[in-house]
Amino acid sequence: MREPFSSELVAPAVFGSEYSGYESEEAAETVFVLSERLGPQDREARVELRKDEAERLVILAYTSLELLVECCGETQPWIGVGLPDVSRVQNECGAETVLWDVPLPSGSRQTASAEGNES
């Protein structure tokens, strides 16, 4: 049986600052979406896609930074996205759905050792 929330896929879409939610005063509600770890040469973030138990591509989003850390660990990369932009990010990534505030199994979490893999 395959463990849910595998991170075997690389997100096809890259997102710039237009999704950060900081360009307008309306975007007071920011949510936190898992991203791939950035390397020193990266200029844009990639949303981290995972597979759920039904093998669907999903984006994991969290309603607070505290909840993201609690559910994913302290070393999980993330990006802030304005709440109104989440469905657009989902569509552009090709994810079937967004899962909210889901705790990751400890074996699926990013670890500090992954930081050394930036090349």
PDB file of C-alpha atoms in Angstrom:
ATOM      1  CA  MET A   1       0.000   0.000   0.000  1.00  0.00           C
ATOM      2  CA  ARG A   2       1.332   3.397  -0.955  1.00  0.00           C
ATOM      3  CA  GLU A   3       1.667   6.042   1.747  1.00  0.00           C
ATOM      4  CA  PRO A   4      -0.686   9.000   1.146  1.00  0.00           C
ATOM      5  CA  PHE A   5       0.737  12.403   0.244  1.00  0.00           C
ATOM      6  CA  SER A   6       3.766  11.191  -1.656  1.00  0.00           C
ATOM      7  CA  SER A   7       5.990  13.949  -2.976  1.00  0.00           C
ATOM      8  CA  GLU A   8       7.214  12.116  -6.069  1.00  0.00           C
ATOM      9  CA  LEU A   9       5.931  14.779  -8.475  1.00  0.00           C
ATOM     10  CA  VAL A  10       7.417  18.084  -9.481  1.00  0.00           C
ATOM     11  CA  ALA A  11       4.953  20.916  -9.893  1.00  0.00           C
ATOM     12  CA  PRO A  12       4.686  21.980 -13.520  1.00  0.00           C
ATOM     13  CA  ALA A  13       3.832  25.608 -12.791  1.00  0.00           C
ATOM     14  CA  VAL A  14       6.021  28.343 -11.374  1.00  0.00           C
ATOM     15  CA  PHE A  15       4.494  31.236  -9.480  1.00  0.00           C
ATOM     16  CA  GLY A  16       5.768  34.761  -9.119  1.00  0.00           C
ATOM     17  CA  SER A  17       4.873  37.524  -6.733  1.00  0.00           C
ATOM     18  CA  GLU A  18       1.453  38.141  -8.300  1.00  0.00           C
ATOM     19  CA  TYR A  19       0.130  35.253  -6.203  1.00  0.00           C
ATOM     20  CA  SER A  20       1.625  36.344  -2.919  1.00  0.00           C
ATOM     21  CA  GLY A  21      -1.361  38.381  -1.828  1.00  0.00           C
ATOM     22  CA  TYR A  22       0.736  41.359  -0.838  1.00  0.00           C
ATOM     23  CA  GLU A  23      -0.048  43.592  -3.831  1.00  0.00           C
ATOM     24  CA  SER A  24      -3.407  44.816  -2.557  1.00  0.00           C
ATOM     25  CA  GLU A  25      -4.974  45.734   0.725  1.00  0.00           C
ATOM     26  CA  GLU A  26      -7.817  43.288  -0.017  1.00  0.00           C
ATOM     27  CA  ALA A  27      -5.488  40.358   0.491  1.00  0.00           C
ATOM     28  CA  ALA A  28      -5.396  40.591   4.248  1.00  0.00           C
ATOM     29  CA  GLU A  29      -6.254  36.880   4.331  1.00  0.00           C
ATOM     30  CA  THR A  30      -3.184  34.960   3.307  1.00  0.00           C
ATOM     31  CA  VAL A  31      -3.048  31.189   3.345  1.00  0.00           C
ATOM     32  CA  PHE A  32       0.092  29.099   3.307  1.00  0.00           C
ATOM     33  CA  VAL A  33       0.685  26.597   0.504  1.00  0.00           C
ATOM     34  CA  LEU A  34       3.427  23.988   0.520  1.00  0.00           C
ATOM     35  CA  SER A  35       6.199  24.739  -1.945  1.00  0.00           C
ATOM     36  CA  GLU A  36       9.317  23.031  -3.158  1.00  0.00           C
ATOM     37  CA  ARG A  37      12.574  24.034  -1.536  1.00  0.00           C
ATOM     38  CA  LEU A  38      14.239  26.917  -3.365  1.00  0.00           C
ATOM     39  CA  GLY A  39      17.830  26.713  -4.503  1.00  0.00           C
ATOM     40  CA  PRO A  40      20.251  29.630  -4.568  1.00  0.00           C
ATOM     41  CA  GLN A  41      19.589  30.324  -8.286  1.00  0.00           C
ATOM     42  CA  ASP A  42      15.773  30.100  -8.081  1.00  0.00           C
ATOM     43  CA  ARG A  43      13.831  33.296  -8.692  1.00  0.00           C
ATOM     44  CA  GLU A  44      10.308  31.899  -8.395  1.00  0.00           C
ATOM     45  CA  ALA A  45       8.632  29.351  -6.159  1.00  0.00           C
ATOM     46  CA  ARG A  46       7.099  26.072  -7.290  1.00  0.00           C
ATOM     47  CA  VAL A  47       3.997  24.791  -5.574  1.00  0.00           C
ATOM     48  CA  GLU A  48       4.544  21.322  -4.151  1.00  0.00           C
ATOM     49  CA  LEU A  49       2.073  18.831  -5.578  1.00  0.00           C
ATOM     50  CA  ARG A  50       1.351  15.632  -3.737  1.00  0.00           C
ATOM     51  CA  LYS A  51      -0.839  12.608  -4.293  1.00  0.00           C
ATOM     52  CA  ASP A  52      -3.607  11.735  -1.877  1.00  0.00           C
ATOM     53  CA  GLU A  53      -4.808   8.225  -1.020  1.00  0.00           C
ATOM     54  CA  ALA A  54      -6.897   8.148  -4.212  1.00  0.00           C
ATOM     55  CA  GLU A  55      -3.801   9.073  -6.299  1.00  0.00           C
ATOM     56  CA  ARG A  56      -5.222  12.531  -7.130  1.00  0.00           C
ATOM     57  CA  LEU A  57      -2.831  15.467  -7.466  1.00  0.00           C
ATOM     58  CA  VAL A  58      -3.474  17.861  -4.605  1.00  0.00           C
ATOM     59  CA  ILE A  59      -2.166  21.098  -3.158  1.00  0.00           C
ATOM     60  CA  LEU A  60      -1.881  21.298   0.612  1.00  0.00           C
ATOM     61  CA  ALA A  61      -2.877  24.654   2.097  1.00  0.00           C
ATOM     62  CA  TYR A  62      -2.964  25.877   5.688  1.00  0.00           C
ATOM     63  CA  THR A  63      -5.011  28.624   7.269  1.00  0.00           C
ATOM     64  CA  SER A  64      -2.196  29.750   9.566  1.00  0.00           C
ATOM     65  CA  LEU A  65       1.563  29.500   9.667  1.00  0.00           C
ATOM     66  CA  GLU A  66       1.355  27.941  13.128  1.00  0.00           C
ATOM     67  CA  LEU A  67      -0.898  25.196  11.793  1.00  0.00           C
ATOM     68  CA  LEU A  68       1.434  24.561   8.840  1.00  0.00           C
ATOM     69  CA  VAL A  69       4.377  24.074  11.212  1.00  0.00           C
ATOM     70  CA  GLU A  70       2.305  21.833  13.489  1.00  0.00           C
ATOM     71  CA  CYS A  71       1.086  19.687  10.562  1.00  0.00           C
ATOM     72  CA  CYS A  72       4.218  19.646   8.370  1.00  0.00           C
ATOM     73  CA  GLY A  73       7.198  20.437  10.584  1.00  0.00           C
ATOM     74  CA  GLU A  74       9.482  23.421  10.921  1.00  0.00           C
ATOM     75  CA  THR A  75      11.522  22.764   7.767  1.00  0.00           C
ATOM     76  CA  GLN A  76       8.628  22.645   5.276  1.00  0.00           C
ATOM     77  CA  PRO A  77       8.951  25.359   2.599  1.00  0.00           C
ATOM     78  CA  TRP A  78       5.815  27.389   1.890  1.00  0.00           C
ATOM     79  CA  ILE A  79       4.522  30.396   0.019  1.00  0.00           C
ATOM     80  CA  GLY A  80       1.847  32.858   1.050  1.00  0.00           C
ATOM     81  CA  VAL A  81      -1.107  33.038  -1.326  1.00  0.00           C
ATOM     82  CA  GLY A  82      -4.073  35.383  -1.100  1.00  0.00           C
ATOM     83  CA  LEU A  83      -7.184  33.373  -0.310  1.00  0.00           C
ATOM     84  CA  PRO A  84      -8.971  34.544  -3.484  1.00  0.00           C
ATOM     85  CA  ASP A  85      -6.075  33.202  -5.617  1.00  0.00           C
ATOM     86  CA  VAL A  86      -5.995  29.638  -4.286  1.00  0.00           C
ATOM     87  CA  SER A  87      -8.355  28.211  -6.912  1.00  0.00           C
ATOM     88  CA  ARG A  88      -6.384  29.909  -9.708  1.00  0.00           C
ATOM     89  CA  VAL A  89      -3.136  28.415  -8.376  1.00  0.00           C
ATOM     90  CA  GLN A  90      -4.840  25.015  -8.178  1.00  0.00           C
ATOM     91  CA  ASN A  91      -6.003  25.246 -11.790  1.00  0.00           C
ATOM     92  CA  GLU A  92      -2.642  26.401 -13.119  1.00  0.00           C
ATOM     93  CA  CYS A  93      -0.823  23.589 -11.302  1.00  0.00           C
ATOM     94  CA  GLY A  94      -3.210  20.950 -12.579  1.00  0.00           C
ATOM     95  CA  ALA A  95      -4.163  19.845  -9.070  1.00  0.00           C
ATOM     96  CA  GLU A  96      -7.533  18.177  -8.723  1.00  0.00           C
ATOM     97  CA  THR A  97      -8.241  19.690  -5.336  1.00  0.00           C
ATOM     98  CA  VAL A  98      -6.880  21.653  -2.404  1.00  0.00           C
ATOM     99  CA  LEU A  99      -6.674  19.907   0.952  1.00  0.00           C
ATOM    100  CA  TRP A 100      -6.852  22.249   3.943  1.00  0.00           C
ATOM    101  CA  ASP A 101      -5.006  21.931   7.249  1.00  0.00           C
ATOM    102  CA  VAL A 102      -4.051  18.273   6.722  1.00  0.00           C
ATOM    103  CA  PRO A 103      -1.366  16.825   9.031  1.00  0.00           C
ATOM    104  CA  LEU A 104       1.361  15.025   7.102  1.00  0.00           C
ATOM    105  CA  PRO A 105       2.560  11.624   8.289  1.00  0.00           C
ATOM    106  CA  SER A 106       6.045  11.976   9.773  1.00  0.00           C
ATOM    107  CA  GLY A 107       7.571   9.999   6.874  1.00  0.00           C
ATOM    108  CA  SER A 108       6.209  12.494   4.326  1.00  0.00           C
ATOM    109  CA  ARG A 109       7.574  15.631   5.972  1.00  0.00           C
ATOM    110  CA  GLN A 110      10.515  17.662   4.718  1.00  0.00           C
ATOM    111  CA  THR A 111      13.583  17.230   6.879  1.00  0.00           C
ATOM    112  CA  ALA A 112      16.502  19.519   7.627  1.00  0.00           C
ATOM    113  CA  SER A 113      18.747  17.150   5.659  1.00  0.00           C
ATOM    114  CA  ALA A 114      16.795  18.026   2.507  1.00  0.00           C
ATOM    115  CA  GLU A 115      18.272  21.538   2.701  1.00  0.00           C
ATOM    116  CA  GLY A 116      21.628  20.176   1.597  1.00  0.00           C
ATOM    117  CA  ASN A 117      20.117  19.028  -1.699  1.00  0.00           C
ATOM    118  CA  GLU A 118      19.955  22.519  -3.197  1.00  0.00           C
ATOM    119  CA  SER A 119      22.202  22.636  -6.233  1.00  0.00           C
TER     120      SER A 119
END
